[in-house]
Coordinates of C-alpha atoms in Angstrom, one line a residue:
Chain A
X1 CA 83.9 -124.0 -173.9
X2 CA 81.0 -123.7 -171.9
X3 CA 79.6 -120.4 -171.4
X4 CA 77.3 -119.2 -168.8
X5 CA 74.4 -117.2 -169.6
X6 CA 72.3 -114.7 -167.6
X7 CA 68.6 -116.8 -168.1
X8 CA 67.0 -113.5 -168.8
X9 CA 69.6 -113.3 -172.4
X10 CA 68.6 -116.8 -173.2
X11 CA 66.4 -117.7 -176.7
X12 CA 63.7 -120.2 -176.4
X13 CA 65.8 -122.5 -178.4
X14 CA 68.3 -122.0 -175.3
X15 CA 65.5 -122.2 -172.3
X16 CA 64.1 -126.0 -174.8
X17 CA 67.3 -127.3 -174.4
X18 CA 67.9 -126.7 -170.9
X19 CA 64.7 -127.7 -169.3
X20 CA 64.2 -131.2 -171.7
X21 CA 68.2 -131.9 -170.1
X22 CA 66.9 -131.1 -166.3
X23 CA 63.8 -133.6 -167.0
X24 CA 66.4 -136.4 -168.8
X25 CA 68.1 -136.1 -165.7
X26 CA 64.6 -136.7 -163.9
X27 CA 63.5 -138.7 -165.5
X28 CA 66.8 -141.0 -165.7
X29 CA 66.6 -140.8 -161.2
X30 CA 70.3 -139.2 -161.7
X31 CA 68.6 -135.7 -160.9
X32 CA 67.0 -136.8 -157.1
X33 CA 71.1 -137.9 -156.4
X34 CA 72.0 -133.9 -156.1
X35 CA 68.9 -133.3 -153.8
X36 CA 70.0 -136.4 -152.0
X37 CA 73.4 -135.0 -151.7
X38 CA 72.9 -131.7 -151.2
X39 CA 70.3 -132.5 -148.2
X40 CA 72.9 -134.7 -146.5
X41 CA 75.2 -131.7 -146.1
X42 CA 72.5 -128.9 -145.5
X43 CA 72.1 -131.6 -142.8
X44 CA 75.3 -131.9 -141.4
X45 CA 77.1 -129.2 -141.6
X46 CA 77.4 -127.8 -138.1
X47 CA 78.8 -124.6 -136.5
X48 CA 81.0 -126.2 -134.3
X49 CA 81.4 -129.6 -136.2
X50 CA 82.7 -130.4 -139.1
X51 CA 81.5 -127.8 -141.8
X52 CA 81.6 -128.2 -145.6
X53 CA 78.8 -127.9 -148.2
X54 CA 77.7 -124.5 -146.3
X55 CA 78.2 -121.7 -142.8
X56 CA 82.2 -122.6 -143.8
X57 CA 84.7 -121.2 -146.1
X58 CA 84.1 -123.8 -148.5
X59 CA 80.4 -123.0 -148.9
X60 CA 82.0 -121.2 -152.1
X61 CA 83.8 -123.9 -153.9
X62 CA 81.4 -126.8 -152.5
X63 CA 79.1 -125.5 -154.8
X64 CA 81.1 -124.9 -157.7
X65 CA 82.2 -128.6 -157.7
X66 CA 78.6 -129.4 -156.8
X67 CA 77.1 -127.2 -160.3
X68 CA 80.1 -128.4 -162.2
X69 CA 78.6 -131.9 -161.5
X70 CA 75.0 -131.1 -162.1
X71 CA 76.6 -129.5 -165.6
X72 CA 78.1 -132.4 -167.2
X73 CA 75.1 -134.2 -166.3
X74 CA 73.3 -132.0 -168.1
X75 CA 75.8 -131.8 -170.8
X76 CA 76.0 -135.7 -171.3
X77 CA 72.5 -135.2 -172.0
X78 CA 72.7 -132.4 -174.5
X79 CA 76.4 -131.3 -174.7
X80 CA 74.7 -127.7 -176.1
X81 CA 73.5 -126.7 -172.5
X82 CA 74.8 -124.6 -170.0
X83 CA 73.8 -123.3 -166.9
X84 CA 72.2 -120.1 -167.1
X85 CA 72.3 -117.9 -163.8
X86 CA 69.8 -115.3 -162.3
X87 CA 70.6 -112.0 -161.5
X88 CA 68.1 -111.6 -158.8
X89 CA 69.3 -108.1 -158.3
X90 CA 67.9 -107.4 -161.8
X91 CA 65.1 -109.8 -162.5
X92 CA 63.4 -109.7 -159.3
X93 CA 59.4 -109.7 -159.9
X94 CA 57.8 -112.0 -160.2
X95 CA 56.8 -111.1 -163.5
X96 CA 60.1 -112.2 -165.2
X97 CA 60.3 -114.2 -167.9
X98 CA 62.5 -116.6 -165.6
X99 CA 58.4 -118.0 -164.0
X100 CA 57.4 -118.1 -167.2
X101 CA 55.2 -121.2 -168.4
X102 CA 58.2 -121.6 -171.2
X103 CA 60.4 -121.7 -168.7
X104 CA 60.3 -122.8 -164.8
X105 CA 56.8 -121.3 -164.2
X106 CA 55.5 -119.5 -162.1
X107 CA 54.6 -119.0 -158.6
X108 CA 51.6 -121.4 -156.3
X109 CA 48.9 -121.3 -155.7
X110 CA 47.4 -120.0 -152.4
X111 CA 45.4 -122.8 -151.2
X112 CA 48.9 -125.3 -151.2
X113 CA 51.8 -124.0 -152.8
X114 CA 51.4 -126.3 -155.8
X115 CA 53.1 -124.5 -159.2
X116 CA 50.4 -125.0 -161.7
X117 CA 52.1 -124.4 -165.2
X118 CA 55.7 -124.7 -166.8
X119 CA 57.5 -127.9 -167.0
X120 CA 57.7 -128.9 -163.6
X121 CA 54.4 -128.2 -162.6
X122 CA 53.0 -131.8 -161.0
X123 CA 50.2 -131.7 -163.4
X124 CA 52.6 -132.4 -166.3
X125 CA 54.0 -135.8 -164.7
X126 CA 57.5 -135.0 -165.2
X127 CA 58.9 -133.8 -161.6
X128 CA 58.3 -135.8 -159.1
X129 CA 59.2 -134.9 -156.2
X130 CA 60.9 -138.0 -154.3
X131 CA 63.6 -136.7 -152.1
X132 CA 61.5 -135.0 -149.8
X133 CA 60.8 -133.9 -145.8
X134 CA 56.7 -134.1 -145.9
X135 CA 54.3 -136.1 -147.9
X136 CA 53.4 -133.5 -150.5
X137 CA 55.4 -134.9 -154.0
X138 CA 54.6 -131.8 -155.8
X139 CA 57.1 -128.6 -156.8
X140 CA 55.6 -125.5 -154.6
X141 CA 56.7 -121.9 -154.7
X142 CA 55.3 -119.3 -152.4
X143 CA 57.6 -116.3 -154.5
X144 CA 58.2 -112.8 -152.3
X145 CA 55.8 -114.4 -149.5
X146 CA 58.5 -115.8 -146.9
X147 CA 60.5 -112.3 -147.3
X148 CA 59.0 -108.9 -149.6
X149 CA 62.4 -107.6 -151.2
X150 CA 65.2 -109.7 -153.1
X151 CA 68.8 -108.2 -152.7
X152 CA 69.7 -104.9 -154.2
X153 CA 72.4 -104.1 -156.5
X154 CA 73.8 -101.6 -153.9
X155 CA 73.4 -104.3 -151.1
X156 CA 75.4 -107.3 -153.4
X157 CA 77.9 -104.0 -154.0
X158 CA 78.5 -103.5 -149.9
X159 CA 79.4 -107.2 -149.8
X160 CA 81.7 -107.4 -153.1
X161 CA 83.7 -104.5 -151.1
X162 CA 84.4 -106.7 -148.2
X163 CA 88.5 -107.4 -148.5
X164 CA 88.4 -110.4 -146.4
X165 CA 87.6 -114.0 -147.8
X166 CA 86.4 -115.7 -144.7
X167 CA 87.3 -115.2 -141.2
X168 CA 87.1 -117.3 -137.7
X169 CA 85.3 -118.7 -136.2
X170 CA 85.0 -120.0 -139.8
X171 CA 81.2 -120.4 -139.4
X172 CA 77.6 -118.4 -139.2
X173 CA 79.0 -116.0 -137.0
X174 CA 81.7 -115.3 -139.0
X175 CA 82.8 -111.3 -140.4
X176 CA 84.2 -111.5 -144.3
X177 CA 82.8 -112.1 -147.8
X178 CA 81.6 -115.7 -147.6
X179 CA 79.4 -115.3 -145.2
X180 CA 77.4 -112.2 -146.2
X181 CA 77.4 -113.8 -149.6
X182 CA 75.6 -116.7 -147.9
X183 CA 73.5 -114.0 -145.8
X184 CA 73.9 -115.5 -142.3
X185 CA 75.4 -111.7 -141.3
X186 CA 74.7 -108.8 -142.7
X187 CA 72.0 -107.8 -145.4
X188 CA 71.7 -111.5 -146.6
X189 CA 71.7 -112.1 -150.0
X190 CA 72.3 -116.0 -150.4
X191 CA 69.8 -116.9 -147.6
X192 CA 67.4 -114.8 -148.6
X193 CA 66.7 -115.8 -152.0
X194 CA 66.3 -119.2 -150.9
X195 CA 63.6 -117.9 -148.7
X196 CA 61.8 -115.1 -151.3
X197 CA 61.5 -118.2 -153.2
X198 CA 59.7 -120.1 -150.9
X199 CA 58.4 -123.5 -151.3
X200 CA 61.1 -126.7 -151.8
X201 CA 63.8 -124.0 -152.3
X202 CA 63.6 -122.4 -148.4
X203 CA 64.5 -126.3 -147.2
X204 CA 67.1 -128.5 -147.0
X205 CA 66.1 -130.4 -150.3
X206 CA 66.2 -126.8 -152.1
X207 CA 67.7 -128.6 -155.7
X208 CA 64.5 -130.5 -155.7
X209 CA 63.3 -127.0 -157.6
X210 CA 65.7 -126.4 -160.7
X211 CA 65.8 -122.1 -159.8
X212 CA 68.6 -123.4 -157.2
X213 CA 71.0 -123.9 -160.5
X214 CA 70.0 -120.3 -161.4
X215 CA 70.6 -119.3 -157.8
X216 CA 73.9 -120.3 -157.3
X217 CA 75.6 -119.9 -160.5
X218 CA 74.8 -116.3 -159.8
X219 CA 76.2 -116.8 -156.2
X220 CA 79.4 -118.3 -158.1
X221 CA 79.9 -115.4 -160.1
X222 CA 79.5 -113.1 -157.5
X223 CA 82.6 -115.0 -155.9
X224 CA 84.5 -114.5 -159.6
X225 CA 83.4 -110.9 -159.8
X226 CA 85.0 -110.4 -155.6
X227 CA 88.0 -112.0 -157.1
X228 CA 88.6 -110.0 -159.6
X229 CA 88.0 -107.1 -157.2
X230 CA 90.4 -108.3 -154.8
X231 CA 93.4 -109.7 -157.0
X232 CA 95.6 -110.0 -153.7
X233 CA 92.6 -111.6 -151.4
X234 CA 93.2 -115.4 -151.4
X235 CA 91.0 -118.1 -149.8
X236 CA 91.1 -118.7 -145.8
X237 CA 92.3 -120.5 -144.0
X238 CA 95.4 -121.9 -145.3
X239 CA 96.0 -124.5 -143.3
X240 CA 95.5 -126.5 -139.7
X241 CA 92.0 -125.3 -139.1
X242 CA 90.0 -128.0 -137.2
X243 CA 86.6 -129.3 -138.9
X244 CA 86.7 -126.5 -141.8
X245 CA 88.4 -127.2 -145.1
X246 CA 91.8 -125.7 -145.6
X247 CA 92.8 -124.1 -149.0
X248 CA 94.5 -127.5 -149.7
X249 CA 92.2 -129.9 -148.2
X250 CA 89.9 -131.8 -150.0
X251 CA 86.1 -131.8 -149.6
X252 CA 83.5 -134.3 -149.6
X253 CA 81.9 -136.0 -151.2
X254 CA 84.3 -136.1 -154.1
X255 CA 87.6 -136.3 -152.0
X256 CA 89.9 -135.6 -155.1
X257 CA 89.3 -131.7 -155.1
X258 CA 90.2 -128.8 -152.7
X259 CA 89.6 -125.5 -152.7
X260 CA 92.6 -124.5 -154.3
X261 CA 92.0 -125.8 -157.5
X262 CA 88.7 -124.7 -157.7
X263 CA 89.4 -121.0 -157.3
X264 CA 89.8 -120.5 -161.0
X265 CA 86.5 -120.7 -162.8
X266 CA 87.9 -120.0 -166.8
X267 CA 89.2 -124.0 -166.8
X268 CA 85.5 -125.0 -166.8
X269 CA 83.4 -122.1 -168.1
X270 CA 83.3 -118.4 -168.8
X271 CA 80.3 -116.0 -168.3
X272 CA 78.3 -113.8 -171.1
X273 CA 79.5 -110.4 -169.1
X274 CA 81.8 -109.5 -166.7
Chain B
X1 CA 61.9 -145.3 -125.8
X2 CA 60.7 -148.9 -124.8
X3 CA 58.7 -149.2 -121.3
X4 CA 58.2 -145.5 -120.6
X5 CA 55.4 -143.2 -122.0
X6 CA 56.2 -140.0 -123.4
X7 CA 54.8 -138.0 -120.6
X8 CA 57.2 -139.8 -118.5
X9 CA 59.8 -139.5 -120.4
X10 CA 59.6 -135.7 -121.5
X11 CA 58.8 -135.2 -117.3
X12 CA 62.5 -137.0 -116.9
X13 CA 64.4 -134.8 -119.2
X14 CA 62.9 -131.7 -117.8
X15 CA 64.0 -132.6 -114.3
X16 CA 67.5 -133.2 -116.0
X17 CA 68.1 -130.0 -117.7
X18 CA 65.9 -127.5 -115.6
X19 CA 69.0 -126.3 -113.7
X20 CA 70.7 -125.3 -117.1
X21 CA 67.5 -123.8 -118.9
X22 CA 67.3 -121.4 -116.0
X23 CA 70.6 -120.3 -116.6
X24 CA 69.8 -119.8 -120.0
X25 CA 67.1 -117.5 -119.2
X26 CA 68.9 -115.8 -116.3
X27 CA 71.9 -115.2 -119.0
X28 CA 70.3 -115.2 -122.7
X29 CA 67.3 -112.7 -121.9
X30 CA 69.4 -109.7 -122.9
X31 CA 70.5 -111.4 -126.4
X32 CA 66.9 -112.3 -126.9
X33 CA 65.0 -108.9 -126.5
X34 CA 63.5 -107.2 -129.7
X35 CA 64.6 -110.3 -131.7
X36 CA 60.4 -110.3 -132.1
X37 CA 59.9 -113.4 -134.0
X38 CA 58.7 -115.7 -131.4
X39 CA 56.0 -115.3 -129.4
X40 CA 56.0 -118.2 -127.1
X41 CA 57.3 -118.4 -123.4
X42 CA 60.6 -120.7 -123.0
X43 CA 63.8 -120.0 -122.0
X44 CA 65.5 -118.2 -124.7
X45 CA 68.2 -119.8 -126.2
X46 CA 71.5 -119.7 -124.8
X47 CA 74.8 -118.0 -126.4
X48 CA 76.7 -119.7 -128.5
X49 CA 79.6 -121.3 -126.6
X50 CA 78.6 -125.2 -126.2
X51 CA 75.9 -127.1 -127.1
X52 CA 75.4 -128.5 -123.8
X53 CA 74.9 -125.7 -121.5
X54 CA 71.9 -123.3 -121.6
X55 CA 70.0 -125.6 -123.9
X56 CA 66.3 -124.4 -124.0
X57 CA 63.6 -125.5 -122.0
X58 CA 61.2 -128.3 -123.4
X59 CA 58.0 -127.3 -124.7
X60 CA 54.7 -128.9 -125.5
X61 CA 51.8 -127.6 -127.0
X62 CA 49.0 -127.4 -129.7
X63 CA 49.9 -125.0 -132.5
X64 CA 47.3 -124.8 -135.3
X65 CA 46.0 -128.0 -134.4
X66 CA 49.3 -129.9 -134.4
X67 CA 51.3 -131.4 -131.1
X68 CA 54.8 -129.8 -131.4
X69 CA 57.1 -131.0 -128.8
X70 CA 60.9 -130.4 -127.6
X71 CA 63.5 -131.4 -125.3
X72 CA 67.0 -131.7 -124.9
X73 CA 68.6 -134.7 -125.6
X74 CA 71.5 -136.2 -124.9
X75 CA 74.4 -137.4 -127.2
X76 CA 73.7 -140.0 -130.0
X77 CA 70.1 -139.9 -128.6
X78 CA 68.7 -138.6 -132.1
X79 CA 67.3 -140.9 -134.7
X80 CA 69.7 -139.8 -137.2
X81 CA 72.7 -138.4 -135.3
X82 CA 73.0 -136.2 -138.3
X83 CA 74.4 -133.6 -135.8
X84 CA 75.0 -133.1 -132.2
X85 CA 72.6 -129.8 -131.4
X86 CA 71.4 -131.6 -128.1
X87 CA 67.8 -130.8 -128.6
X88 CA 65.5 -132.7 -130.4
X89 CA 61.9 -131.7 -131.7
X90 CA 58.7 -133.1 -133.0
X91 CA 55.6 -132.6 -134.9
X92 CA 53.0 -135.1 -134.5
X93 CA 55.5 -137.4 -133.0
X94 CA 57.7 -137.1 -136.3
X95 CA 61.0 -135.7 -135.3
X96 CA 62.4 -132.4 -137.3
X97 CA 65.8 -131.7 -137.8
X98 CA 67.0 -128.6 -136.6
X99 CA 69.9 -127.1 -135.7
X100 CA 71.6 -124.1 -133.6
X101 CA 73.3 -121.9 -135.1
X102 CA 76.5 -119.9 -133.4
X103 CA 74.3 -116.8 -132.8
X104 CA 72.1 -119.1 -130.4
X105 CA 69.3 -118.7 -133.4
X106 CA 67.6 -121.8 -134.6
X107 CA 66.6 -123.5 -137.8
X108 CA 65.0 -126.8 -139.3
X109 CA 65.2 -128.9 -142.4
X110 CA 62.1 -126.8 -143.6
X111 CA 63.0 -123.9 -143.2
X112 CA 66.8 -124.2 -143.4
X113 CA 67.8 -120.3 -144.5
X114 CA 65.5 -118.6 -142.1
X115 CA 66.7 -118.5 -138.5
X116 CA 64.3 -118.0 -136.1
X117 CA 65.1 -117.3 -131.9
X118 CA 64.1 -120.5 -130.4
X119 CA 63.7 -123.9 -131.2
X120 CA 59.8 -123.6 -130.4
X121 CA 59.7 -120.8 -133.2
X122 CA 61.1 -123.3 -135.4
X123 CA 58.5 -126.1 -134.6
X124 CA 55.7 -123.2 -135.2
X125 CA 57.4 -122.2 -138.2
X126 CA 57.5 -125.7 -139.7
X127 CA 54.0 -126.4 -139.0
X128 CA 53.3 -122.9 -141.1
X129 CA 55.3 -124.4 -143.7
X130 CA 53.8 -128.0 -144.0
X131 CA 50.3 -126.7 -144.0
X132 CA 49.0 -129.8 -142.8
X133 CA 51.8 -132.0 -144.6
X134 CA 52.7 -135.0 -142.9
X135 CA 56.6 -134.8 -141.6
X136 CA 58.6 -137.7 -142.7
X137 CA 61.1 -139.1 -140.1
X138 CA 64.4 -137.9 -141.6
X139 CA 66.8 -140.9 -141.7
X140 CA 64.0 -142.1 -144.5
X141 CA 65.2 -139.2 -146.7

């Protein structure tokens, strides 16, 4: 059974193992497929259009199919690894040994954005960056530049109180726990540690830097830990909502999954801690 | 855009949509006080009901040594028809993807979990990202 780690628990056996299976996926072009993916629906997703990978309900269990995916990849690669998430309410310097060189590195540098160590700094040859939105082919960061603070623990609190799933208009605007979580309402938390970040991560082609894994499988268990919370709170809508994905519709791309059967986690993987 | 020059062309659309970019403004300027982010002079951008009505105004200018440009556009006129936000802009000529969101806020495929107040803002805030990047025309990607 696969068990998901907080990244700052992890032993440098554990933080090997993951990053030579993110660069075999790299390496192997089955990597650049997610970004592909994950930019085609960052891209066309709409407010008042048809809505899936993100502003919808499904923003939730999109992803968890979508890391699921990236998992077994990694997993066919070394069937040891699993994805660790960050606790950016915890591990929020820059400082942690998340950027370190052992690990995903660090920040850029000022004069471009370029990271300059770990093992997906350009220099190394190793990460390409080929599904892009400018010229530059190299992994940038710009941490705490685009936005000071990440969330709080007493912020991701507030929004783990909210007793509603998801509410219309089922988009941006909408009240409920799905979209705080994402951060367009309310004290953002999703949103804004794509933008803290900085760099690849605060655009469309976010996956191109591997901290989006980290990134939403804490977002994913943030979802498990509201569930638990709210035993009686079930997904919305239900059903006959136009362009947003009903609790028994399936989503794209895969088209053989809906949001009902993703709402259990503990089939697929468990966490270290509650 | 075959057989017409992109002066021309940007002069036609503004003649098109002037009428509903001052409505915008006459209707939006409310919503778009102490927002603070942009510092530019278009029409804000409208509510959110419709894409069609109370798009912004276009806009031309140098920013940081870079030609950002925007207008509406109509329907299936985007390179990519990735979405149907009715306003297309460009860096350099390049086209960015953006995108209104319900709130009437804006944001781009570089800068995709920021919203910004207008669609100009966005252009600016692109250019700050790309720091002298080329933009590569999105259906490419």
């Amino acid at each position: 059974m696969t068990v998901r780690k907080n990244q700052a628990t992890l032993t440098a056996d554990e933080k090997r193992r993951f990053v030579a299976a993110v660069l075999e996926l790299k390496r192997s072009g089955r990597y650049d497929a997610f970004v592909t993916t994950h930019n085609a629906f960052i891209m066309g997703d709409t407010d008042n259009g048809e809505r899936t990978g993100h502003r919808s309900p499904s923003f939730l269990p999109w992803h968890r199919r979508f890391l699921l995916e990236f998992e077994r990849a990694l997993q066919s690669v070394d069937a040891s690894v699993a994805l660790p998430y960050w606790d950016w309410t915890a591990d929020r310097s820059t400082r942690s040994s998340l950027w370190a060189p052992d690990f995903l590195g660090g920040t850029g540098r000022s004069l471009d954005g370029r990271v300059m160590d770990g093992p997906f700094a350009a220099a190394a040859g190793n990460w390409p960056v080929s599904v892009r939105v400018d010229g530059r082919t190299y992994l940038r960061r710009a941490l705490g530049a685009g936005v000071r603070e990440l969330p709080t623990g007493s912020e991701v609190e507030s929004v783990l109180a909210m007793a509603t799933y998801d509410s219309a208009p089922w988009n941006s605007a909408s009240d409920g726990f799905r979209n705080h979580l994402e951060g367009w309402r309310g004290v953002n938390l999703h949103n804004r540690v794509h933008v803290w970040v900085g760099g690849q991560m605060a655009t469309g082609v976010s996956p191109n830097d591997p901290v989006f894994w980290l990134h939403h499988a804490y977002v994913d268990k943030l979802w498990a830990r509201w569930q638990r919370r709210h035993p009686g709170v079930g997904y919305a809508p239900t059903a006959g909502t136009p362009q947003v994905v009903d609790l028994h519709e399936t989503m794209k791309p895969w088209n053989d999954t809906t949001p009902a059967d993703l709402l259990d986690h503990t089939p697929h993987y468990t966490f270290d801690t509650d | 855009m075959s057989g017409l020059t992109r002066r021309r062309a940007l002069g036609a659309a503004a003649a098109l949509t002037s009428a509903a970019a001052v409505t915008a403004a006459v209707t939006t300027t409310a919503s778009a006080d102490g927002q603070g982010h942009d510092h530019g002079h278009e029409a804000p951008t409208g509510p959110a009901a419709g894409h069609d009505h109370g798009a912004p105004a276009p806009f031309d200018e140098v920013y940081r040594g870079r030609r950002i440009q925007g207008r509406p556009v109509a329907a299936g006129e985007h390179h990519g028809a990735h979405h149907g936000a009715g306003y297309a802009v460009f860096v350099d000529g390049a086209e960015l993807h953006v995108m209104r969101n319900a709130d009437g806020s804006w944001i781009s495929v570089v800068s995709h979990y920021d919203p910004v107040p207008t669609p100009r803002a966005a252009a600016r805030a692109a250019v700050d990202e790309l720091q002298g990047a080329r933009l590569l025309p999105f259906p490419a990607n």
